[in-house]
PDB file of C-alpha atoms and ligand atoms in Angstrom:
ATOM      1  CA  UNK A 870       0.000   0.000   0.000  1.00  0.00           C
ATOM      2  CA  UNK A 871       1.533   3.714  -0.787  1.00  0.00           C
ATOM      3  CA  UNK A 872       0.949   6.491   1.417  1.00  0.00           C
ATOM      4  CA  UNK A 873      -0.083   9.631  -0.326  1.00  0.00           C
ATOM      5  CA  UNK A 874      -0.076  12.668   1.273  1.00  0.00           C
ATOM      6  CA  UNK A 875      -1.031  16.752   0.233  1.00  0.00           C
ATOM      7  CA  UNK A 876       2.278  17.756   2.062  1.00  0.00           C
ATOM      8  CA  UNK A 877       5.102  17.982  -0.382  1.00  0.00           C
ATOM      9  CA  UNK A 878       8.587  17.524   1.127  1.00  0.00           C
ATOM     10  CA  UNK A 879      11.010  20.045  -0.011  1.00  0.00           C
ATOM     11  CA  UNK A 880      13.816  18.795  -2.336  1.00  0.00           C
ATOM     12  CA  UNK A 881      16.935  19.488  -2.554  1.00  0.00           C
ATOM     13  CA  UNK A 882      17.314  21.371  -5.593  1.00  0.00           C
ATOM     14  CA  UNK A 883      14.387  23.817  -3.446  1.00  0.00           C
ATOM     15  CA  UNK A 884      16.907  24.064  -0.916  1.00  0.00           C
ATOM     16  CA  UNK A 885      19.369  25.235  -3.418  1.00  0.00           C
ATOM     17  CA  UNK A 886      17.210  27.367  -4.991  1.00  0.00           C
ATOM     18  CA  UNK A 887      16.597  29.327  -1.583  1.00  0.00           C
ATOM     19  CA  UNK A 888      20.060  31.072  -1.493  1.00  0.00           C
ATOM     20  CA  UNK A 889      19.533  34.502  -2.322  1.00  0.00           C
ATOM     21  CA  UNK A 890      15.726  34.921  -2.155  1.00  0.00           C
ATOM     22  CA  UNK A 891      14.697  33.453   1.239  1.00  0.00           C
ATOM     23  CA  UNK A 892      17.056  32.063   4.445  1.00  0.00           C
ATOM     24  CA  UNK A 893      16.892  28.717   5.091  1.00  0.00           C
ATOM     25  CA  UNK A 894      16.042  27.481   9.033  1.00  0.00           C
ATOM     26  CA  UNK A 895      17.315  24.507   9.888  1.00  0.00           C
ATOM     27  CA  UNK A 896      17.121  22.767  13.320  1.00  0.00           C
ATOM     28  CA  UNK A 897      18.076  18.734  14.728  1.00  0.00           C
ATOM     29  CA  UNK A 898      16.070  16.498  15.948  1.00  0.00           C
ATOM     30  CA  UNK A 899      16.433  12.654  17.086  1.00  0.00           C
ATOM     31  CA  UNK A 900      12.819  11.773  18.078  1.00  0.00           C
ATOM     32  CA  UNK A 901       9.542  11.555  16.260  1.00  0.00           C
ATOM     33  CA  UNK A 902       7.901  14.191  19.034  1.00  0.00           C
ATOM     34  CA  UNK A 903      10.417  16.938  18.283  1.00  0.00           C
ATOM     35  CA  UNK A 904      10.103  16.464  14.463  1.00  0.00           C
ATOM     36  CA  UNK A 905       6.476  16.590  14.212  1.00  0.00           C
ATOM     37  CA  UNK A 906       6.875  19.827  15.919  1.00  0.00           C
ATOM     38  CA  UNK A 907       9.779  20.757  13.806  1.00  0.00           C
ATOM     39  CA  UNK A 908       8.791  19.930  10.445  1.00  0.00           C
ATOM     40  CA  UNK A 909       6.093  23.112  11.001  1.00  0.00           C
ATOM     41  CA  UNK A 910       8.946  25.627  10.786  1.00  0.00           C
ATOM     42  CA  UNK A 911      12.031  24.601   9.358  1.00  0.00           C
ATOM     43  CA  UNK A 912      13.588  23.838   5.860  1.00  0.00           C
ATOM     44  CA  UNK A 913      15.415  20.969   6.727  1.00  0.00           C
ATOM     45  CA  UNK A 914      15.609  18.654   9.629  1.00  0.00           C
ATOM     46  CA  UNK A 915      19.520  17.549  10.408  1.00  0.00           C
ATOM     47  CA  UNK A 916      20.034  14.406  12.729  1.00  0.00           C
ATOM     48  CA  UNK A 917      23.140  15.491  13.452  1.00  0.00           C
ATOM     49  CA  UNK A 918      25.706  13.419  15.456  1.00  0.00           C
ATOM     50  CA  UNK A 919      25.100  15.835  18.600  1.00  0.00           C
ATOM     51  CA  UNK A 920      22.694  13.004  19.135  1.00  0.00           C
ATOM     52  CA  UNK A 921      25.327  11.588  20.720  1.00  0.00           C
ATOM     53  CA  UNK A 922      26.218  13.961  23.483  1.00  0.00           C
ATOM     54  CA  UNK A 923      22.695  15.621  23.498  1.00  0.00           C
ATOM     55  CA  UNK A 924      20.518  12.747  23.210  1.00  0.00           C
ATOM     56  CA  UNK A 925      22.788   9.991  25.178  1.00  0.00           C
ATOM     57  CA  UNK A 926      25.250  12.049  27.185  1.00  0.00           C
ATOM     58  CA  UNK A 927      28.161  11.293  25.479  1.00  0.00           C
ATOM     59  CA  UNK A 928      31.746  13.442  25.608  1.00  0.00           C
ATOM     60  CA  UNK A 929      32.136  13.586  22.513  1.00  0.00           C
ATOM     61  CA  UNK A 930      30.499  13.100  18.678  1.00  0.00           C
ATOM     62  CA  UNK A 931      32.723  10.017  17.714  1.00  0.00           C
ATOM     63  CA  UNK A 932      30.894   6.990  19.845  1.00  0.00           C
ATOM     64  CA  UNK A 933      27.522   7.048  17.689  1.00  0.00           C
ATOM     65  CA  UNK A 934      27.168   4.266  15.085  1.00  0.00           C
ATOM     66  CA  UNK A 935      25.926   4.337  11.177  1.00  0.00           C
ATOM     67  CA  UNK A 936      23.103   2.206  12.768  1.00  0.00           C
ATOM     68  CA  UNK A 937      22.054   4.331  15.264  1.00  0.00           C
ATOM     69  CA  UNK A 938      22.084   7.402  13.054  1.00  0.00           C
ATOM     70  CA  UNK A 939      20.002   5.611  10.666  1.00  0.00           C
ATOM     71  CA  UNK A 940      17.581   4.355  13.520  1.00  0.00           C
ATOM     72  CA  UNK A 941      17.257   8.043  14.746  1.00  0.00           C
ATOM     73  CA  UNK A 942      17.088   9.351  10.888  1.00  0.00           C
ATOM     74  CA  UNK A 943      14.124   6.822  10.261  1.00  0.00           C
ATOM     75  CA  UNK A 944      11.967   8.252  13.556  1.00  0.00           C
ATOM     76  CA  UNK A 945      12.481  12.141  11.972  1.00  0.00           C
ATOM     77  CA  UNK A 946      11.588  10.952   8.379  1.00  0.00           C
ATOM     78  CA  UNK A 947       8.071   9.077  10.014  1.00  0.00           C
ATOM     79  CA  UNK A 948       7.303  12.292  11.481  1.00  0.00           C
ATOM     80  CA  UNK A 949       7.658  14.861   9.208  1.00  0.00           C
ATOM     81  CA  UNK A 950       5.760  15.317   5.833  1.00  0.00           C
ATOM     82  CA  UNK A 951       7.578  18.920   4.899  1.00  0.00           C
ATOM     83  CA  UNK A 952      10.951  19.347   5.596  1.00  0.00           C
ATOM     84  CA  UNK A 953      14.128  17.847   3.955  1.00  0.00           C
ATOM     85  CA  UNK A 954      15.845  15.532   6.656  1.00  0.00           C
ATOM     86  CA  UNK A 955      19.825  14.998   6.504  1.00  0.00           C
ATOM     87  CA  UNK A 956      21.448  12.981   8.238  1.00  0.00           C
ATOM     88  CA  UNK A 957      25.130  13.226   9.331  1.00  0.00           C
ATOM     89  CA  UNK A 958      27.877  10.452   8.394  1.00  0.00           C
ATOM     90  CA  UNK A 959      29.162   9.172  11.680  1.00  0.00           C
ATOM     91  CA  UNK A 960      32.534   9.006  12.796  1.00  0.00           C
ATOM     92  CA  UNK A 961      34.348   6.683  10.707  1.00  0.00           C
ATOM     93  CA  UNK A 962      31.488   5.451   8.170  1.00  0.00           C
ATOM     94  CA  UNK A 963      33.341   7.960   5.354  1.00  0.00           C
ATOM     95  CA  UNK A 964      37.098   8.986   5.905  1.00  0.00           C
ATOM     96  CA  UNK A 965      38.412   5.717   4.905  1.00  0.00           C
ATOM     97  CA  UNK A 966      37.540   5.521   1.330  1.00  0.00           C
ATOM     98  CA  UNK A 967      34.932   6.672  -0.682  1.00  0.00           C
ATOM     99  CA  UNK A 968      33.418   3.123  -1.078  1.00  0.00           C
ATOM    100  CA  UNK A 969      33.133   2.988   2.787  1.00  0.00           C
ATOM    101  CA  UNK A 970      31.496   6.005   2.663  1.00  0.00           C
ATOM    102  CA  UNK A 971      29.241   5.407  -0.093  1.00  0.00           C
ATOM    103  CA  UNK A 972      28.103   1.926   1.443  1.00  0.00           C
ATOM    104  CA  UNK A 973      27.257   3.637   4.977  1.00  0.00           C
ATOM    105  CA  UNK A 974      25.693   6.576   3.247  1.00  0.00           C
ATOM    106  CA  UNK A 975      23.177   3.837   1.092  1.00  0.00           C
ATOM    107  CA  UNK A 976      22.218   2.088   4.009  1.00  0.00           C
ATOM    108  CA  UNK A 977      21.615   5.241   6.053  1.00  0.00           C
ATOM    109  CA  UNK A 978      19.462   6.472   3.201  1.00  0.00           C
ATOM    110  CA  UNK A 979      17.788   2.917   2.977  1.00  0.00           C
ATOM    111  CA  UNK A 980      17.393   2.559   6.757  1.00  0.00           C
ATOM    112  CA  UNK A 981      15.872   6.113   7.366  1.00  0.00           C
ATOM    113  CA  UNK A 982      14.730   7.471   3.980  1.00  0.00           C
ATOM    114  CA  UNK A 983      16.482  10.310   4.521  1.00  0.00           C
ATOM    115  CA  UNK A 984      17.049  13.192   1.860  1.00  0.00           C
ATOM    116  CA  UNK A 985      20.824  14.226   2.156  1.00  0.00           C
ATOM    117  CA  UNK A 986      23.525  13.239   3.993  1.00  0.00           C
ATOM    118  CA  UNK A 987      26.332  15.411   5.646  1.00  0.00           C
ATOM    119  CA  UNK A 988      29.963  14.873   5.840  1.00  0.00           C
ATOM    120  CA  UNK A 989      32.733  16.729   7.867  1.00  0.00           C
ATOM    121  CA  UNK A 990      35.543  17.555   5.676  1.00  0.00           C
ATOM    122  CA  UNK A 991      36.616  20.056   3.139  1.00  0.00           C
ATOM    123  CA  UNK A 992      39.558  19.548   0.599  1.00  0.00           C
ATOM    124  CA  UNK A 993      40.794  15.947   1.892  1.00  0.00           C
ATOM    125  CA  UNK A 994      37.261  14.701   1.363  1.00  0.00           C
ATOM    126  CA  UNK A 995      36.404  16.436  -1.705  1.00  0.00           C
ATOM    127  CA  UNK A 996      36.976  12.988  -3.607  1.00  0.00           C
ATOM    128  CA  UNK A 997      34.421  11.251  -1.468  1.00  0.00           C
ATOM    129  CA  UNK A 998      32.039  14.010  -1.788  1.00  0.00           C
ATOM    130  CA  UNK A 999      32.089  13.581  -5.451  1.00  0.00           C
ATOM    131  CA  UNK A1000      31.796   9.790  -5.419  1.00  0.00           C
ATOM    132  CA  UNK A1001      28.556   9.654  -3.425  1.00  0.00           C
ATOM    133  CA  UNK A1002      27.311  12.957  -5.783  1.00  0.00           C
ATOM    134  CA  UNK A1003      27.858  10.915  -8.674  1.00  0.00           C
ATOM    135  CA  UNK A1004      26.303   8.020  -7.533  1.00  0.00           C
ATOM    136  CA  UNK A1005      23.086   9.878  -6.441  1.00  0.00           C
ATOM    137  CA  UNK A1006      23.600  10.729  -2.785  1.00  0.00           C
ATOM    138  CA  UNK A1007      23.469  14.654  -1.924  1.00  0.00           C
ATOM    139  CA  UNK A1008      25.611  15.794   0.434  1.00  0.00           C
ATOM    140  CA  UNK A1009      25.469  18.886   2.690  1.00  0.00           C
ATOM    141  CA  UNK A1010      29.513  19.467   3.568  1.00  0.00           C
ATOM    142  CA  UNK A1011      30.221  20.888   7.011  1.00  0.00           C
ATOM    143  CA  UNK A1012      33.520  23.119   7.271  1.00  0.00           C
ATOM    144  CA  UNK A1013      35.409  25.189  10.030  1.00  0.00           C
ATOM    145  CA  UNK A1014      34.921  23.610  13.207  1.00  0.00           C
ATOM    146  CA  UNK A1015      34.400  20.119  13.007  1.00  0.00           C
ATOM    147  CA  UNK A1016      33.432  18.550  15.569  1.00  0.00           C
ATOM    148  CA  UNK A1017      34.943  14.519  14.663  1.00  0.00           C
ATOM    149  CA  UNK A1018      38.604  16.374  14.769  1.00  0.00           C
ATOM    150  CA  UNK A1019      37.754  16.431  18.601  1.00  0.00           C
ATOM    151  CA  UNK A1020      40.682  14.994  19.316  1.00  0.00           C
ATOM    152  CA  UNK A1021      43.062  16.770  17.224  1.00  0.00           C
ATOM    153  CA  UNK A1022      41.433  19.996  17.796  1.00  0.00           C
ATOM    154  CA  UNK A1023      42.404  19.283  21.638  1.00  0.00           C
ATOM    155  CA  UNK A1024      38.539  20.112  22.415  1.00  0.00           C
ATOM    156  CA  UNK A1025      36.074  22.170  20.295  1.00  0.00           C
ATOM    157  CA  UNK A1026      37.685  25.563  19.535  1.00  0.00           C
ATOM    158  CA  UNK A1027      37.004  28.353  17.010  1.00  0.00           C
ATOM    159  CA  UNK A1028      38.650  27.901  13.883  1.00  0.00           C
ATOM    160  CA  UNK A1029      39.825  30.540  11.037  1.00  0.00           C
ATOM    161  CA  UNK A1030      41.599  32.891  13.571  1.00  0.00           C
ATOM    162  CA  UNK A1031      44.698  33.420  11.833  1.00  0.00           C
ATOM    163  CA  UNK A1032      44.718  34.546   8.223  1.00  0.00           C
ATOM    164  CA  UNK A1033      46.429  31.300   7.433  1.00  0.00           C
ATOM    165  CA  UNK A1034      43.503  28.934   8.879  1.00  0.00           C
ATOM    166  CA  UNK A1035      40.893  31.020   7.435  1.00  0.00           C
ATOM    167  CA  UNK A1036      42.331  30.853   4.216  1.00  0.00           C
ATOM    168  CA  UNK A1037      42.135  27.338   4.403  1.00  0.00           C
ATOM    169  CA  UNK A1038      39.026  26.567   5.396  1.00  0.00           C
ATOM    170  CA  UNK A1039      38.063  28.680   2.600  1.00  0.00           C
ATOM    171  CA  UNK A1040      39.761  26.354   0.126  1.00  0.00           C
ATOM    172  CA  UNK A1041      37.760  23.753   1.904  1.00  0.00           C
ATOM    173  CA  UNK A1042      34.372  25.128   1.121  1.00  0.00           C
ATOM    174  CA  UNK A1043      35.528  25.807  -2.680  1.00  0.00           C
ATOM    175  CA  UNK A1044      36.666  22.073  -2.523  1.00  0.00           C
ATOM    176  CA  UNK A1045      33.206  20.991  -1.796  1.00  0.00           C
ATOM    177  CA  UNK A1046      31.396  23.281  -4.247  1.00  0.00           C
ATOM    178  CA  UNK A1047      33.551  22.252  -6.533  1.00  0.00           C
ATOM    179  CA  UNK A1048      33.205  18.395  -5.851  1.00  0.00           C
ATOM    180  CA  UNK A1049      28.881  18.805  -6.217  1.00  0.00           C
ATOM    181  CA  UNK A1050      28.012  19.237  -2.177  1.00  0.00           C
ATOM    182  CA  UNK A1051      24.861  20.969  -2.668  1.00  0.00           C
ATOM    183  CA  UNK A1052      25.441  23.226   0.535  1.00  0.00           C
ATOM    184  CA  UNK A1053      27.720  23.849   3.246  1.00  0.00           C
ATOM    185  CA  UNK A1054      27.208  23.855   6.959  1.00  0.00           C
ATOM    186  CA  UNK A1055      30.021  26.694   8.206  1.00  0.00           C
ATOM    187  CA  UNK A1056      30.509  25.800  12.222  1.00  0.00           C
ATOM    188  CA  UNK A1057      32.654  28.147  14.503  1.00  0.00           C
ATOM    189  CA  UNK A1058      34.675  30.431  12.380  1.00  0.00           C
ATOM    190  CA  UNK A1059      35.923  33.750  12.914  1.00  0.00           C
ATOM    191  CA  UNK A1060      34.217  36.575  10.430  1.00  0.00           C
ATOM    192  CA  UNK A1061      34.351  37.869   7.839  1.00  0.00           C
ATOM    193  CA  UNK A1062      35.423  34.132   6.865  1.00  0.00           C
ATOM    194  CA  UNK A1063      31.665  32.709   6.205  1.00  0.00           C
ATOM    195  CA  UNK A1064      30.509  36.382   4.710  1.00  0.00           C
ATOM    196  CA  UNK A1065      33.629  35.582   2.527  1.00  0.00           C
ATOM    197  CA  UNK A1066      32.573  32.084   1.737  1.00  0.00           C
ATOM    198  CA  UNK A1067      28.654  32.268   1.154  1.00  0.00           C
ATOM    199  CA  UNK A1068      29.806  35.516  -1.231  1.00  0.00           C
ATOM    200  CA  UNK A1069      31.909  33.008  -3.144  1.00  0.00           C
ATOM    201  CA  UNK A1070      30.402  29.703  -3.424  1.00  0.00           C
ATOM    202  CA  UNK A1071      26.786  29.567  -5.688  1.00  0.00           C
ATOM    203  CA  UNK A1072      25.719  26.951  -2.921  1.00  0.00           C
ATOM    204  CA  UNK A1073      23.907  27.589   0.184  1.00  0.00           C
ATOM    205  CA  UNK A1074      25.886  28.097   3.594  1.00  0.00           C
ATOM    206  CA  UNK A1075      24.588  27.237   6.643  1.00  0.00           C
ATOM    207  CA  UNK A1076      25.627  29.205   9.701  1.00  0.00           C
ATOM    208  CA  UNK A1077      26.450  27.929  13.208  1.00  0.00           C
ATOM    209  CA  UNK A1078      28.062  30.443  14.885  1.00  0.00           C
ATOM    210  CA  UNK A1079      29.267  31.520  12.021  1.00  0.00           C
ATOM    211  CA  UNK A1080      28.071  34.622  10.281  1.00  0.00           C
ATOM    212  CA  UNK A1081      24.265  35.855   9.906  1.00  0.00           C
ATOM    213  CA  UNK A1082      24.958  36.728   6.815  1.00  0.00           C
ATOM    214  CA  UNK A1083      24.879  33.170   6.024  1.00  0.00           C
ATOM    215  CA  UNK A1084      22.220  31.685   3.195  1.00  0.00           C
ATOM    216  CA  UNK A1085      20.817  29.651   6.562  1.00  0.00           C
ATOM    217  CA  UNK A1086      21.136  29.138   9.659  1.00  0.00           C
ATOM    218  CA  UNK A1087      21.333  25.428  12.099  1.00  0.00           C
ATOM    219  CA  UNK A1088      21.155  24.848  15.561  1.00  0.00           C
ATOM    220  CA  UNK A1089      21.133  21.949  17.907  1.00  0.00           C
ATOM    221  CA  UNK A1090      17.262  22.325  19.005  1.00  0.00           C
ATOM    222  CA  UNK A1091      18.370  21.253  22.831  1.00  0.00           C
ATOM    223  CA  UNK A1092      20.362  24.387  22.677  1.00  0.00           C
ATOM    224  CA  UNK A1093      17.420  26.733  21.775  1.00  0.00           C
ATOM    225  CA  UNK A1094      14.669  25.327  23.664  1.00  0.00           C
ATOM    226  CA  UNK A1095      16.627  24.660  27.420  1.00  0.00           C
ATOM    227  CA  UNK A1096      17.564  21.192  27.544  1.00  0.00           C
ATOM    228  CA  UNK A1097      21.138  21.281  28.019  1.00  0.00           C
ATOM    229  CA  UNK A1098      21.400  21.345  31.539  1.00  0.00           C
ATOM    230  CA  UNK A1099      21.604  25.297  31.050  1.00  0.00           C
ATOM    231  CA  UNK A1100      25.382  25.249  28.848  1.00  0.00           C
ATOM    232  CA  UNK A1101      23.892  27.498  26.067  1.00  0.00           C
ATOM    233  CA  UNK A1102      26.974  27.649  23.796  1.00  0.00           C
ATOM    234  CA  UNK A1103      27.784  31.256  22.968  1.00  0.00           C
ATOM    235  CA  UNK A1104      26.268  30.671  19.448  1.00  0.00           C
ATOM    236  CA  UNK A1105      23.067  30.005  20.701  1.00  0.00           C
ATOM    237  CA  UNK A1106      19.769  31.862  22.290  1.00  0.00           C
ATOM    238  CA  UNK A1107      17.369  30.343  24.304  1.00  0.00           C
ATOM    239  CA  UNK A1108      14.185  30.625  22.823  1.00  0.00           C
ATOM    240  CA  UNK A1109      11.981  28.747  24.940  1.00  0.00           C
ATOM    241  CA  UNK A1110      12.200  26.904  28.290  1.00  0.00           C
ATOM    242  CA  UNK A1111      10.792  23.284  27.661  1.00  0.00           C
ATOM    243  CA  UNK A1112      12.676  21.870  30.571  1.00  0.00           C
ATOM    244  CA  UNK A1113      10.429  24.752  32.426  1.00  0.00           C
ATOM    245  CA  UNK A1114       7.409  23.126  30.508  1.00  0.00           C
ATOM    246  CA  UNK A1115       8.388  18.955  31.538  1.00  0.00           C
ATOM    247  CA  UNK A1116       9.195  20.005  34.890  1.00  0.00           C
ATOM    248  CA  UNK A1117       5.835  21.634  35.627  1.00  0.00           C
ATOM    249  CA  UNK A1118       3.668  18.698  34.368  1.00  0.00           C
ATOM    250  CA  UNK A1119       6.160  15.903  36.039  1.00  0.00           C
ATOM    251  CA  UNK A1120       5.611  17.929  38.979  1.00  0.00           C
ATOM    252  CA  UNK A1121       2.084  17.866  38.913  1.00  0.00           C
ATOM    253  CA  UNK A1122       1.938  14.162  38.244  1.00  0.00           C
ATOM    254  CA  UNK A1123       3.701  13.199  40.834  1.00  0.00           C
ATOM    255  CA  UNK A1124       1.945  15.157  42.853  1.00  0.00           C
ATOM    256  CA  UNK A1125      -1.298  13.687  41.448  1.00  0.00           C
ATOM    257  CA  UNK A1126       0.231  10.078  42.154  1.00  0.00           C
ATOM    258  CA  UNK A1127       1.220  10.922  45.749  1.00  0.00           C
ATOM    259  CA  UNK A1128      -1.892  13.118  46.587  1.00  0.00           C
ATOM    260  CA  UNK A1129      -4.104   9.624  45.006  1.00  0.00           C
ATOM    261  CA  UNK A1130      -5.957  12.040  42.898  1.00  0.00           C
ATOM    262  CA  UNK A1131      -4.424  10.225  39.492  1.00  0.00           C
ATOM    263  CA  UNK A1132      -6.050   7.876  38.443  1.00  0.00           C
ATOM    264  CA  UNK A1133      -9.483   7.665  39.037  1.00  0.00           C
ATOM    265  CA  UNK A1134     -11.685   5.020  37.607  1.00  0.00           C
ATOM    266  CA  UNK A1135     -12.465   6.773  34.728  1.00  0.00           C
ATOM    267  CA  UNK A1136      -8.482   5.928  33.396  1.00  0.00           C
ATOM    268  CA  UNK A1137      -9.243   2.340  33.655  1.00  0.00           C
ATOM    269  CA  UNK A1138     -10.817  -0.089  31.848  1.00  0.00           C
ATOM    270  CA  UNK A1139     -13.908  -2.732  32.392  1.00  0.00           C
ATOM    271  CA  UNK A1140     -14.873  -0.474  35.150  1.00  0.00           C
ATOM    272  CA  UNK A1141     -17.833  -2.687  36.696  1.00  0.00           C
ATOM    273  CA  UNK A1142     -20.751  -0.150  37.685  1.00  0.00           C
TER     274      UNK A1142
HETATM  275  O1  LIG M1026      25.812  17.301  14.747  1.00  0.00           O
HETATM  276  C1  LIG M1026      25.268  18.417  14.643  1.00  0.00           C
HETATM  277  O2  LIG M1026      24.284  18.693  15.323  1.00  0.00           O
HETATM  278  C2  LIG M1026      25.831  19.352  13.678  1.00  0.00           C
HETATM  279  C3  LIG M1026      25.535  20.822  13.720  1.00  0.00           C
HETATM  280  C4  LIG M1026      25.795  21.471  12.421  1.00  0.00           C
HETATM  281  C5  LIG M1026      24.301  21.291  14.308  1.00  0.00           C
HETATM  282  O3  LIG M1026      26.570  18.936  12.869  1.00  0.00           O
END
């Protein structure tokens, strides 16, 4: 049986077509619940590999799996009807060849029906970012900071201070451009670098703490909405207080519970009159 829906989701190519007449919002999500909600506002959905340290408390990015990406990916394409959902390549599904990365990238698509996925890497993964192009898998590149180079980057840190870095980083957006990413996610750089980039580059760029001059703009929604234990990184806003929101109604159903006022007979079932 095929589902048919009203709701068209946006494409790619829309996405594309967005730079330089409308910005394009962009938010993550894990969980059905939070992409329902989502899908009402933004452009494209991102499961990003912050699942990891938002969603199971993890240091760092690089412990998350291709399975578990594609698991989460499958929950945000169920729930949403409207926006374009891309999913991130894990930590070590894509550096080591471009056959690797194609293979992880197809089953992630397969798994989750996903739209796009997302690679971190500019000029050393250009190669791999054409192979899964040319084989029909979009990607959405992600330069400057990267979070995977945890490690190496001795924690996460600007990047582009010095002319030097800047520059390259720049030669890692062309790199993508030029290898068919279809946009690029720019993550903590100093400016002008990103104003610099999204002026160069026909592609969209997608800011996190970045640039607002930026085609887009992504953020972790746990960030926005209060649910990171109150660490709001400096690139960030709060723009509602959900933990504010869980907190009053656990509150009051444990209260309920305690007080014997939930449940009453009318939440069970067979009640005999
Ligand atoms: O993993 C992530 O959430 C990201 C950001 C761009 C939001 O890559």
């Amino acid at each position: 049986m095929s589902v048919h829906t009203d709701v068209k989701r946006l494409t790619i190519p829309q996405l594309q077509a967005m730079k330089g007449e409308q910005k394009i919002v962009s938010l993550t999500s894990y969980t059905a619940p939070f992409a329902r909600i989502l899908d009402e506002v933004c452009d494209f959905i991102l499961i990003g590999d912050s699942t990891a340290m938002v969603g199971y408390d993890m240091p760092d990015t690089l412990s998350i799996t291709v399975d578990m990406m594609a698991n989460h990916a499958k929950a945000v394409v169920n729930a949403t009807q409207r926006s374009a959902v891309v999913v991130d390549m894990p930590f070590g599904s894509f550096q080591e060849s471009p056959e690797a990365a194609f293979r992880h990238a197809a089953k992630m698509l397969q798994i989750s029906g996903a739209d796009s996925v997302k690679l971190e890497g500019g000029v050393v993964l250009a190669d791999t970012t054409r192979f899964l192009v040319d084989r029909g898998i979009p990607v959405l590149a992600h330069v400057g900071l990267m979070p995977q180079y945890f490690n190496t980057m001795g924690g996460f840190k600007a990047q582009g201070l010095s002319d030097e870095a800047a520059e390259r980083i720049y030669e890692d957006a062309l790199a993508q451009e030029a290898a068919g990413a279809w946009g690029i996610v720019i993550e903590g750089t100093a400016e002008p670098l990103a104003r610099r980039i999204t002026d160069a580059v026909k592609i969209p760029t997608i800011g996190i703490g970045a640039s607002p001059d930026c085609d887009g703009q992504v953020l972790v929604a746990e960030d926005i909405f209060n649910l990171t234990h109150g660490r709001i990184p400096k690139f960030a806003q709060q723009f509602s207080d959900v933990a504010a929101a869980i907190r009053e109604g656990a509150t009051a159903y444990a209260d309920s519970v305690r007080d014997g006022s939930f449940p009453t007979l009318n939440h069970c079932f067979g009640v005999k009159k």
